[in-house]
mmCIF file of C-alpha atoms in Angstrom:
data_model
loop_
_atom_site.group_PDB
_atom_site.id
_atom_site.type_symbol
_atom_site.label_atom_id
_atom_site.label_comp_id
_atom_site.label_asym_id
_atom_site.label_seq_id
_atom_site.Cartn_x
_atom_site.Cartn_y
_atom_site.Cartn_z
ATOM 1 C CA THR A 1 40.729 -19.101 87.032
ATOM 2 C CA GLN A 2 38.629 -18.425 89.325
ATOM 3 C CA PRO A 3 39.340 -19.646 93.212
ATOM 4 C CA LEU A 4 38.641 -22.973 94.322
ATOM 5 C CA ASP A 5 34.713 -23.816 96.625
ATOM 6 C CA GLY A 6 35.423 -24.508 100.085
ATOM 7 C CA VAL A 7 34.558 -27.236 99.152
ATOM 8 C CA THR A 8 36.528 -28.647 96.835
ATOM 9 C CA GLU A 9 39.594 -26.968 98.629
ATOM 10 C CA LEU A 10 39.183 -29.576 101.589
ATOM 11 C CA ALA A 11 38.561 -32.300 99.032
ATOM 12 C CA TRP A 12 41.867 -31.931 97.052
ATOM 13 C CA ILE A 13 43.276 -31.771 100.683
ATOM 14 C CA VAL A 14 42.178 -35.623 101.948
ATOM 15 C CA LEU A 15 42.743 -36.386 97.852
ATOM 16 C CA ASP A 16 46.238 -35.610 98.615
ATOM 17 C CA HIS A 17 46.580 -37.549 101.976
ATOM 18 C CA LEU A 18 44.736 -40.436 100.726
ATOM 19 C CA LEU A 19 47.802 -40.222 97.995
ATOM 20 C CA LEU A 20 50.780 -39.401 99.976
ATOM 21 C CA GLY A 21 49.968 -38.586 103.504
ATOM 22 C CA ARG A 22 51.107 -41.884 104.902
ATOM 23 C CA PRO A 23 53.995 -44.452 104.175
ATOM 24 C CA SER A 24 50.861 -47.250 102.632
ATOM 25 C CA SER A 25 49.518 -44.264 100.769
ATOM 26 C CA PRO A 26 49.056 -45.912 97.413
ATOM 27 C CA LEU A 27 50.730 -43.274 95.243
ATOM 28 C CA ARG A 28 54.130 -42.623 97.738
ATOM 29 C CA LYS A 29 54.134 -46.539 97.710
ATOM 30 C CA ALA A 30 54.089 -47.267 94.105
ATOM 31 C CA LEU A 31 57.358 -44.259 94.212
ATOM 32 C CA GLU A 32 58.659 -45.975 97.413
ATOM 33 C CA ASP A 33 58.203 -49.774 96.694
ATOM 34 C CA SER A 34 59.809 -49.453 92.738
ATOM 35 C CA GLY A 35 63.508 -48.190 93.217
ATOM 36 C CA LEU A 36 63.612 -45.250 90.861
ATOM 37 C CA GLY A 37 65.060 -43.555 93.173
ATOM 38 C CA GLU A 38 66.390 -41.921 96.812
ATOM 39 C CA GLU A 39 63.196 -40.890 97.976
ATOM 40 C CA THR A 40 59.916 -39.129 97.037
ATOM 41 C CA ILE A 41 59.727 -35.708 96.540
ATOM 42 C CA GLY A 42 57.872 -32.365 95.558
ATOM 43 C CA GLY A 43 55.887 -31.793 98.788
ATOM 44 C CA GLY A 44 51.732 -33.178 96.727
ATOM 45 C CA LEU A 45 49.459 -30.020 96.952
ATOM 46 C CA ASP A 46 50.445 -26.259 97.003
ATOM 47 C CA ASP A 47 47.365 -24.496 97.830
ATOM 48 C CA GLU A 48 49.123 -21.143 99.117
ATOM 49 C CA LEU A 49 49.467 -19.720 95.206
ATOM 50 C CA SER A 50 45.969 -18.507 93.953
ATOM 51 C CA GLN A 51 46.541 -21.060 90.423
ATOM 52 C CA SER A 52 46.630 -24.250 93.310
ATOM 53 C CA THR A 53 49.231 -26.768 91.819
ATOM 54 C CA PHE A 54 50.519 -30.863 92.895
ATOM 55 C CA ALA A 55 54.020 -32.759 92.950
ATOM 56 C CA ILE A 56 55.384 -35.170 92.886
ATOM 57 C CA GLY A 57 58.593 -37.262 92.353
ATOM 58 C CA MET A 58 61.234 -39.177 93.302
ATOM 59 C CA ARG A 59 65.373 -37.710 94.368
ATOM 60 C CA GLY A 60 68.513 -39.353 93.074
ATOM 61 C CA VAL A 61 66.683 -41.450 89.971
ATOM 62 C CA GLY A 62 69.462 -43.719 88.195
ATOM 63 C CA SER A 63 69.398 -42.488 84.405
ATOM 64 C CA ARG A 64 67.530 -40.353 82.274
ATOM 65 C CA ARG A 65 65.218 -43.168 80.853
ATOM 66 C CA ASP A 66 63.784 -43.471 84.664
ATOM 67 C CA VAL A 67 63.112 -40.641 84.487
ATOM 68 C CA SER A 68 60.351 -41.890 81.841
ATOM 69 C CA ARG A 69 59.865 -45.017 84.006
ATOM 70 C CA LEU A 70 58.654 -42.705 86.676
ATOM 71 C CA GLU A 71 56.589 -40.697 85.453
ATOM 72 C CA ASP A 72 55.067 -43.683 83.523
ATOM 73 C CA LEU A 73 55.075 -45.549 87.336
ATOM 74 C CA ILE A 74 53.446 -42.620 88.918
ATOM 75 C CA MET A 75 50.702 -41.831 86.141
ATOM 76 C CA ASP A 76 49.503 -45.571 86.059
ATOM 77 C CA THR A 77 49.377 -45.300 89.151
ATOM 78 C CA LEU A 78 46.044 -42.544 89.227
ATOM 79 C CA ALA A 79 45.165 -44.285 86.056
ATOM 80 C CA GLY A 80 44.355 -47.044 88.256
ATOM 81 C CA LEU A 81 42.984 -45.064 91.537
ATOM 82 C CA ASP A 82 40.578 -43.600 88.942
ATOM 83 C CA SER A 83 38.969 -47.050 87.667
ATOM 84 C CA GLY A 84 39.477 -48.970 91.734
ATOM 85 C CA GLY A 85 39.034 -45.560 93.899
ATOM 86 C CA PHE A 86 39.404 -45.553 97.749
ATOM 87 C CA THR A 87 37.737 -48.245 100.323
ATOM 88 C CA ASP A 88 35.403 -45.963 102.844
ATOM 89 C CA ASP A 89 37.890 -46.482 105.949
ATOM 90 C CA GLU A 90 40.841 -45.087 103.511
ATOM 91 C CA ILE A 91 38.060 -41.872 102.896
ATOM 92 C CA ASP A 92 37.425 -41.915 106.817
ATOM 93 C CA SER A 93 40.285 -42.055 108.499
ATOM 94 C CA THR A 94 41.959 -39.911 106.247
ATOM 95 C CA MET A 95 38.614 -37.473 106.856
ATOM 96 C CA ASN A 96 39.212 -37.413 110.279
ATOM 97 C CA THR A 97 42.949 -36.926 110.115
ATOM 98 C CA ILE A 98 42.512 -33.557 107.960
ATOM 99 C CA GLU A 99 39.470 -32.366 110.433
ATOM 100 C CA PHE A 100 41.623 -33.126 113.767
ATOM 101 C CA ARG A 101 44.586 -30.884 111.879
ATOM 102 C CA LEU A 102 42.378 -28.552 110.684
ATOM 103 C CA ARG A 103 41.158 -28.032 114.829
ATOM 104 C CA GLU A 104 44.323 -28.230 115.872
ATOM 105 C CA GLY A 105 46.253 -26.765 113.207
ATOM 106 C CA GLY A 106 50.268 -27.089 113.293
ATOM 107 C CA GLY A 107 51.161 -26.528 116.177
ATOM 108 C CA GLY A 108 53.447 -23.464 115.637
ATOM 109 C CA LEU A 109 52.296 -20.127 117.653
ATOM 110 C CA ARG A 110 48.154 -20.310 117.394
ATOM 111 C CA GLY A 111 48.036 -15.881 116.561
ATOM 112 C CA MET A 112 51.491 -16.289 113.687
ATOM 113 C CA GLU A 113 49.153 -19.673 111.763
ATOM 114 C CA VAL A 114 46.446 -18.163 111.630
ATOM 115 C CA PHE A 115 47.625 -14.798 109.778
ATOM 116 C CA LEU A 116 50.282 -17.285 107.773
ATOM 117 C CA GLY A 117 46.846 -18.640 107.096
ATOM 118 C CA SER A 118 44.666 -16.042 105.782
ATOM 119 C CA LEU A 119 47.140 -15.271 103.426
ATOM 120 C CA THR A 120 46.258 -17.729 101.068
ATOM 121 C CA LYS A 121 43.352 -15.744 100.254
ATOM 122 C CA TRP A 122 44.756 -12.412 101.555
ATOM 123 C CA ASN A 123 47.147 -11.945 98.932
ATOM 124 C CA TYR A 124 45.221 -12.461 95.367
ATOM 125 C CA ASP A 125 41.980 -9.725 97.113
ATOM 126 C CA LEU A 126 39.888 -12.543 99.167
ATOM 127 C CA ASP A 127 38.148 -12.803 102.506
ATOM 128 C CA PRO A 128 40.551 -13.906 104.576
ATOM 129 C CA ARG A 129 38.445 -15.774 106.982
ATOM 130 C CA ASP A 130 38.047 -17.969 103.732
ATOM 131 C CA ALA A 131 40.826 -19.927 104.734
ATOM 132 C CA LEU A 132 39.745 -19.359 108.244
ATOM 133 C CA VAL A 133 36.453 -21.190 108.787
ATOM 134 C CA TYR A 134 36.237 -24.988 107.704
ATOM 135 C CA GLU A 135 32.855 -26.078 108.929
ATOM 136 C CA ASP A 136 30.734 -25.672 106.630
ATOM 137 C CA SER A 137 33.231 -27.123 103.651
ATOM 138 C CA LEU A 138 33.041 -30.467 106.373
ATOM 139 C CA ALA A 139 30.204 -30.724 105.677
ATOM 140 C CA GLY A 140 29.566 -29.891 102.248
ATOM 141 C CA LEU A 141 32.403 -32.494 102.221
ATOM 142 C CA ARG A 142 31.039 -35.236 104.067
ATOM 143 C CA ASP A 143 27.489 -34.839 102.497
ATOM 144 C CA GLU A 144 29.558 -35.010 98.902
ATOM 145 C CA VAL A 145 31.376 -38.311 100.695
ATOM 146 C CA ASP A 146 28.070 -39.780 101.722
ATOM 147 C CA ARG A 147 26.069 -39.409 98.330
ATOM 148 C CA THR A 148 28.881 -40.361 96.336
ATOM 149 C CA GLY A 149 32.220 -41.703 98.427
ATOM 150 C CA SER A 150 35.158 -42.456 96.522
ATOM 151 C CA ASN A 151 33.719 -40.960 94.074
ATOM 152 C CA VAL A 152 34.161 -36.957 94.320
ATOM 153 C CA PHE A 153 37.636 -38.137 94.423
ATOM 154 C CA GLN A 154 38.478 -40.447 91.303
ATOM 155 C CA ARG A 155 37.073 -37.516 89.898
ATOM 156 C CA LEU A 156 39.661 -34.855 90.926
ATOM 157 C CA ILE A 157 41.752 -37.581 89.431
ATOM 158 C CA ARG A 158 41.107 -37.942 86.632
ATOM 159 C CA ASP A 159 39.874 -34.402 85.311
ATOM 160 C CA ALA A 160 43.077 -32.018 87.427
ATOM 161 C CA LEU A 161 45.711 -35.054 87.466
ATOM 162 C CA ILE A 162 45.316 -37.477 84.977
ATOM 163 C CA GLY A 163 43.676 -35.273 82.284
ATOM 164 C CA ASN A 164 45.496 -32.080 82.416
ATOM 165 C CA SER A 165 47.242 -30.644 79.862
ATOM 166 C CA HIS A 166 49.065 -28.307 81.432
ATOM 167 C CA ARG A 167 51.720 -30.657 83.609
ATOM 168 C CA VAL A 168 55.850 -30.470 83.218
ATOM 169 C CA VAL A 169 58.359 -32.811 84.000
ATOM 170 C CA LEU A 170 60.962 -30.888 85.700
ATOM 171 C CA GLU A 171 64.703 -32.336 85.539
ATOM 172 C CA LEU A 172 67.464 -31.093 88.138
ATOM 173 C CA TYR A 173 70.774 -32.604 87.679
ATOM 174 C CA PRO A 174 74.106 -31.632 89.571
ATOM 175 C CA SER A 175 77.410 -29.486 88.386
ATOM 176 C CA ALA A 176 80.322 -28.029 90.194
ATOM 177 C CA THR A 177 80.070 -25.697 88.384
ATOM 178 C CA TYR A 178 77.048 -24.382 88.139
ATOM 179 C CA GLU A 179 77.881 -20.911 90.193
ATOM 180 C CA ASP A 180 80.835 -20.146 87.869
ATOM 181 C CA GLU A 181 78.599 -20.972 84.053
ATOM 182 C CA LEU A 182 75.710 -18.849 86.529
ATOM 183 C CA ALA A 183 77.386 -15.380 87.268
ATOM 184 C CA GLN A 184 79.089 -16.080 83.997
ATOM 185 C CA ASP A 185 75.903 -15.776 81.855
ATOM 186 C CA THR A 186 75.594 -12.970 84.028
ATOM 187 C CA ARG A 187 77.704 -10.410 83.044
ATOM 188 C CA ALA A 188 76.527 -10.974 79.398
ATOM 189 C CA GLN A 189 73.884 -10.418 80.120
ATOM 190 C CA LEU A 190 74.494 -7.316 81.570
ATOM 191 C CA ALA A 191 77.516 -7.021 78.624
ATOM 192 C CA ARG A 192 74.600 -7.009 75.753
ATOM 193 C CA SER A 193 72.445 -4.871 78.307
ATOM 194 C CA GLN A 194 74.900 -2.836 78.346
ATOM 195 C CA SER A 195 75.167 -2.536 74.418
ATOM 196 C CA ARG A 196 71.647 -1.395 74.029
ATOM 197 C CA MET A 197 72.417 1.130 75.666
ATOM 198 C CA THR A 198 73.643 4.899 75.261
ATOM 199 C CA ASP A 199 75.662 6.492 76.850
ATOM 200 C CA ASP A 200 73.110 8.850 79.310
ATOM 201 C CA GLU A 201 70.899 6.101 79.111
ATOM 202 C CA TYR A 202 73.493 4.195 80.992
ATOM 203 C CA GLY A 203 74.866 6.609 83.722
ATOM 204 C CA SER A 204 70.271 6.654 84.245
ATOM 205 C CA VAL A 205 70.767 3.456 85.879
ATOM 206 C CA VAL A 206 73.995 3.630 87.317
ATOM 207 C CA GLU A 207 72.984 7.049 89.132
ATOM 208 C CA GLU A 208 69.469 5.047 90.365
ATOM 209 C CA GLY A 209 71.549 1.939 91.519
ATOM 210 C CA LYS A 210 73.028 4.261 94.007
ATOM 211 C CA ARG A 211 70.250 5.868 95.148
ATOM 212 C CA LEU A 212 68.446 2.973 95.679
ATOM 213 C CA LYS A 213 71.858 1.687 97.513
ATOM 214 C CA GLU A 214 71.445 5.083 99.395
ATOM 215 C CA LEU A 215 68.363 4.121 100.461
ATOM 216 C CA GLN A 216 69.242 0.659 101.481
ATOM 217 C CA GLY A 217 71.359 1.911 104.076
ATOM 218 C CA THR A 218 69.351 4.841 105.505
ATOM 219 C CA GLU A 219 67.332 4.220 109.048
ATOM 220 C CA GLU A 220 64.350 5.079 109.191
ATOM 221 C CA SER A 221 62.565 8.587 110.965
ATOM 222 C CA PRO A 222 61.645 7.741 114.619
ATOM 223 C CA GLU A 223 58.454 8.939 113.703
ATOM 224 C CA VAL A 224 58.418 6.752 110.389
ATOM 225 C CA LEU A 225 59.347 3.937 113.685
ATOM 226 C CA ALA A 226 56.960 4.755 115.948
ATOM 227 C CA THR A 227 53.838 3.685 114.251
ATOM 228 C CA ASN A 228 54.974 0.448 114.311
ATOM 229 C CA PRO A 229 52.974 -1.904 116.325
ATOM 230 C CA ALA A 230 55.288 -3.080 119.182
ATOM 231 C CA LEU A 231 54.322 -5.175 122.954
ATOM 232 C CA SER A 232 56.332 -4.188 126.114
ATOM 233 C CA ILE A 233 57.178 -6.453 128.824
ATOM 234 C CA SER A 234 53.973 -4.672 130.793
ATOM 235 C CA ASP A 235 51.954 -6.630 128.027
ATOM 236 C CA ILE A 236 52.723 -9.785 129.486
ATOM 237 C CA ASP A 237 50.933 -10.888 132.203
ATOM 238 C CA THR A 238 52.730 -12.715 134.602
ATOM 239 C CA LEU A 239 50.737 -14.802 135.982
ATOM 240 C CA PRO A 240 51.322 -18.178 134.801
ATOM 241 C CA ILE A 241 46.677 -19.570 133.876
ATOM 242 C CA GLU A 242 46.368 -22.508 136.368
ATOM 243 C CA TYR A 243 43.922 -24.730 135.796
ATOM 244 C CA PRO A 244 41.386 -26.283 137.217
ATOM 245 C CA VAL A 245 42.395 -29.930 138.659
ATOM 246 C CA LYS A 246 40.667 -32.655 138.700
ATOM 247 C CA VAL A 247 41.830 -35.899 140.825
ATOM 248 C CA GLU A 248 39.839 -39.521 140.858
ATOM 249 C CA ALA A 249 41.267 -41.873 143.196
ATOM 250 C CA ASN A 250 39.069 -44.793 141.686
ATOM 251 C CA ALA A 251 37.512 -43.634 138.684
ATOM 252 C CA PHE A 252 34.889 -45.649 137.414
ATOM 253 C CA LYS A 253 35.347 -48.382 139.851
ATOM 254 C CA SER A 254 38.777 -49.965 138.107
ATOM 255 C CA GLY A 255 41.603 -49.164 140.849
ATOM 256 C CA ILE A 256 42.751 -46.407 138.247
ATOM 257 C CA VAL A 257 43.562 -42.429 139.186
ATOM 258 C CA ALA A 258 42.302 -40.377 136.836
ATOM 259 C CA VAL A 259 43.502 -36.430 136.929
ATOM 260 C CA SER A 260 42.428 -34.055 134.591
ATOM 261 C CA HIS A 261 41.432 -30.200 133.453
ATOM 262 C CA GLU A 262 39.406 -28.434 131.326
ATOM 263 C CA VAL A 263 41.558 -26.500 128.434
ATOM 264 C CA GLU A 264 40.583 -24.620 124.812
ATOM 265 C CA SER A 265 40.815 -26.996 122.998
ATOM 266 C CA SER A 266 38.194 -27.011 120.156
ATOM 267 C CA GLY A 267 36.543 -29.668 120.871
ATOM 268 C CA ILE A 268 39.140 -31.725 121.241
ATOM 269 C CA ALA A 269 39.787 -34.430 124.496
ATOM 270 C CA TYR A 270 43.189 -35.668 125.288
ATOM 271 C CA VAL A 271 44.213 -38.502 126.522
ATOM 272 C CA ASP A 272 47.234 -39.446 128.790
ATOM 273 C CA PHE A 273 47.524 -43.504 130.025
ATOM 274 C CA GLY A 274 50.470 -44.521 132.173
ATOM 275 C CA MET A 275 51.464 -47.777 132.842
ATOM 276 C CA ASP A 276 53.966 -48.327 135.963
ATOM 277 C CA ILE A 277 56.246 -51.080 134.064
ATOM 278 C CA SER A 278 59.294 -50.442 136.676
ATOM 279 C CA MET A 279 59.590 -54.262 137.412
ATOM 280 C CA VAL A 280 61.122 -55.551 133.393
ATOM 281 C CA PRO A 281 63.820 -57.083 134.959
ATOM 282 C CA PHE A 282 67.245 -54.321 133.672
ATOM 283 C CA GLU A 283 68.112 -57.706 131.639
ATOM 284 C CA ASP A 284 64.989 -56.543 129.530
ATOM 285 C CA ALA A 285 65.137 -53.492 129.877
ATOM 286 C CA ALA A 286 67.138 -52.852 126.179
ATOM 287 C CA LEU A 287 63.606 -54.223 124.601
ATOM 288 C CA LEU A 288 61.163 -51.271 125.639
ATOM 289 C CA PRO A 289 62.172 -49.618 122.310
ATOM 290 C CA SER A 290 61.515 -52.259 120.204
ATOM 291 C CA LEU A 291 58.234 -52.599 122.591
ATOM 292 C CA ILE A 292 57.137 -49.363 121.368
ATOM 293 C CA THR A 293 57.849 -48.981 117.952
ATOM 294 C CA VAL A 294 55.931 -52.823 117.868
ATOM 295 C CA LEU A 295 53.009 -50.638 119.500
ATOM 296 C CA ASN A 296 53.205 -48.237 117.522
ATOM 297 C CA GLU A 297 53.952 -48.866 114.542
ATOM 298 C CA ALA A 298 52.528 -53.540 114.450
ATOM 299 C CA GLY A 299 49.388 -54.171 113.440
ATOM 300 C CA THR A 300 46.840 -56.943 115.695
ATOM 301 C CA SER A 301 46.326 -60.416 115.603
ATOM 302 C CA ASP A 302 42.799 -60.411 112.694
ATOM 303 C CA MET A 303 44.266 -56.286 111.399
ATOM 304 C CA ASP A 304 47.481 -56.268 109.303
ATOM 305 C CA ALA A 305 49.008 -52.066 110.379
ATOM 306 C CA THR A 306 47.335 -50.662 106.949
ATOM 307 C CA ASP A 307 44.391 -51.703 108.380
ATOM 308 C CA PHE A 308 44.693 -50.875 111.966
ATOM 309 C CA ARG A 309 45.844 -47.418 111.424
ATOM 310 C CA ASN A 310 43.204 -46.940 108.750
ATOM 311 C CA TYR A 311 40.546 -47.702 112.194
ATOM 312 C CA ILE A 312 42.706 -45.520 114.723
ATOM 313 C CA GLY A 313 42.604 -43.119 112.022
ATOM 314 C CA LYS A 314 38.972 -43.474 111.625
ATOM 315 C CA VAL A 315 37.950 -43.314 115.443
ATOM 316 C CA THR A 316 40.381 -41.035 116.938
ATOM 317 C CA GLY A 317 42.859 -38.141 116.308
ATOM 318 C CA GLY A 318 46.145 -41.242 116.918
ATOM 319 C CA VAL A 319 46.556 -42.543 119.012
ATOM 320 C CA SER A 320 51.094 -43.917 119.515
ATOM 321 C CA ALA A 321 52.893 -45.104 122.750
ATOM 322 C CA SER A 322 56.002 -43.228 124.320
ATOM 323 C CA LEU A 323 58.581 -44.387 127.533
ATOM 324 C CA GLU A 324 59.566 -41.824 130.563
ATOM 325 C CA ILE A 325 62.150 -42.920 132.585
ATOM 326 C CA MET A 326 61.317 -40.478 135.447
ATOM 327 C CA SER A 327 63.694 -40.357 138.939
ATOM 328 C CA VAL A 328 61.967 -40.768 142.483
ATOM 329 C CA LYS A 329 62.768 -38.360 144.608
ATOM 330 C CA PRO A 330 62.488 -37.485 147.871
ATOM 331 C CA THR A 331 59.686 -35.101 149.842
ATOM 332 C CA GLY A 332 61.022 -31.132 149.509
ATOM 333 C CA TRP A 333 64.125 -32.319 147.537
ATOM 334 C CA GLU A 334 64.171 -29.715 144.873
ATOM 335 C CA ASP A 335 67.388 -29.849 143.053
ATOM 336 C CA ASP A 336 66.862 -30.874 139.930
ATOM 337 C CA ASN A 337 70.425 -31.074 139.744
ATOM 338 C CA ARG A 338 71.665 -33.480 141.726
ATOM 339 C CA VAL A 339 70.737 -37.541 141.883
ATOM 340 C CA LEU A 340 71.008 -38.917 145.918
ATOM 341 C CA PRO A 341 72.467 -42.373 145.865
ATOM 342 C CA GLY A 342 70.412 -44.574 146.734
ATOM 343 C CA THR A 343 67.694 -42.814 144.302
ATOM 344 C CA ASN A 344 64.915 -44.775 142.556
ATOM 345 C CA MET A 345 64.097 -44.621 139.105
ATOM 346 C CA ARG A 346 60.471 -45.387 137.527
ATOM 347 C CA THR A 347 59.440 -46.327 134.014
ATOM 348 C CA MET A 348 56.049 -45.899 132.455
ATOM 349 C CA LEU A 349 54.238 -46.166 129.260
ATOM 350 C CA PHE A 350 52.185 -44.316 127.882
ATOM 351 C CA LEU A 351 49.681 -44.767 125.717
ATOM 352 C CA ASN A 352 48.791 -41.518 124.221
ATOM 353 C CA GLY A 353 45.418 -40.988 121.647
ATOM 354 C CA LYS A 354 42.797 -37.643 121.603
ATOM 355 C CA CYS A 355 38.942 -37.868 119.931
ATOM 356 C CA THR A 356 36.789 -35.674 119.422
ATOM 357 C CA ALA A 357 34.818 -34.618 121.816
ATOM 358 C CA GLU A 358 31.512 -36.999 121.359
ATOM 359 C CA ARG A 359 33.630 -39.592 121.063
ATOM 360 C CA ILE A 360 35.272 -39.815 124.643
#
């Protein structure tokens, strides 16, 4: 099988998110609302191997009959999406979400992400840069979506999921005696293999095992260890990075204090909007976590939760609300482990969002 081209590979990533990426995604929602199992499993798209796979199922399925019902539900849901497709808002929102994911990475150590990401191509003697460069593929997929709309994703569902005969249903059942059964089966296999060997062949296998164990327990020579790349403390910059900070006391004549600074962010702007809500009465403070949940999950007066999330995803990289409670300390007080009598607390409500630079 030939590797997928960049546009098709990215289209699969977008389709995977359309199907499963959000609680309201149609395939995920169909499974979770079915009552056939406890939670979805399978992970959807796996594109780290030479041949990509797509897997979906549920944990805690009640009976074998429910397994058949679950398979029918998955295929019927995919058939409905093949005929009905996805809305423009769903596609735009998902495309925007995937673009942010590509630009930001997974949020871990960037160097390790680049290295591990390149292995998905490098392991198969392909150009590792193809796993890291996405701008052309993203532009190509946007052009394809502009021309055909949802059809690009419906075609993938039709050809590679519904019409694919290379499909397997895997059922896993718990067993309290599995470990003993496995050990017994291993002993039986060893006995069968030994019975087909001559004494010399068996002795050769035993000696090879001893040599392997000895080799595994032998430490590498200093000359070999010296060839391994290594870092020392002196290779690490001891000075912290200082970003230039700009403070505007009356930004845009709004009375709002704006603090900004530039960082390397792959063209993404991050905005945190903080509001002091310390005036909320103490007896109402217990409601603040519920307020955060409503802000993060509910819709608006003219949009339900799904439409509102799609709108946010279409024009931003995500918007969320959070609470932060901090102590107000006297000037010069540096001991974070002590709280003075009468120390005041400040409660802040933050709206956190991000967007590409051109949409600020």
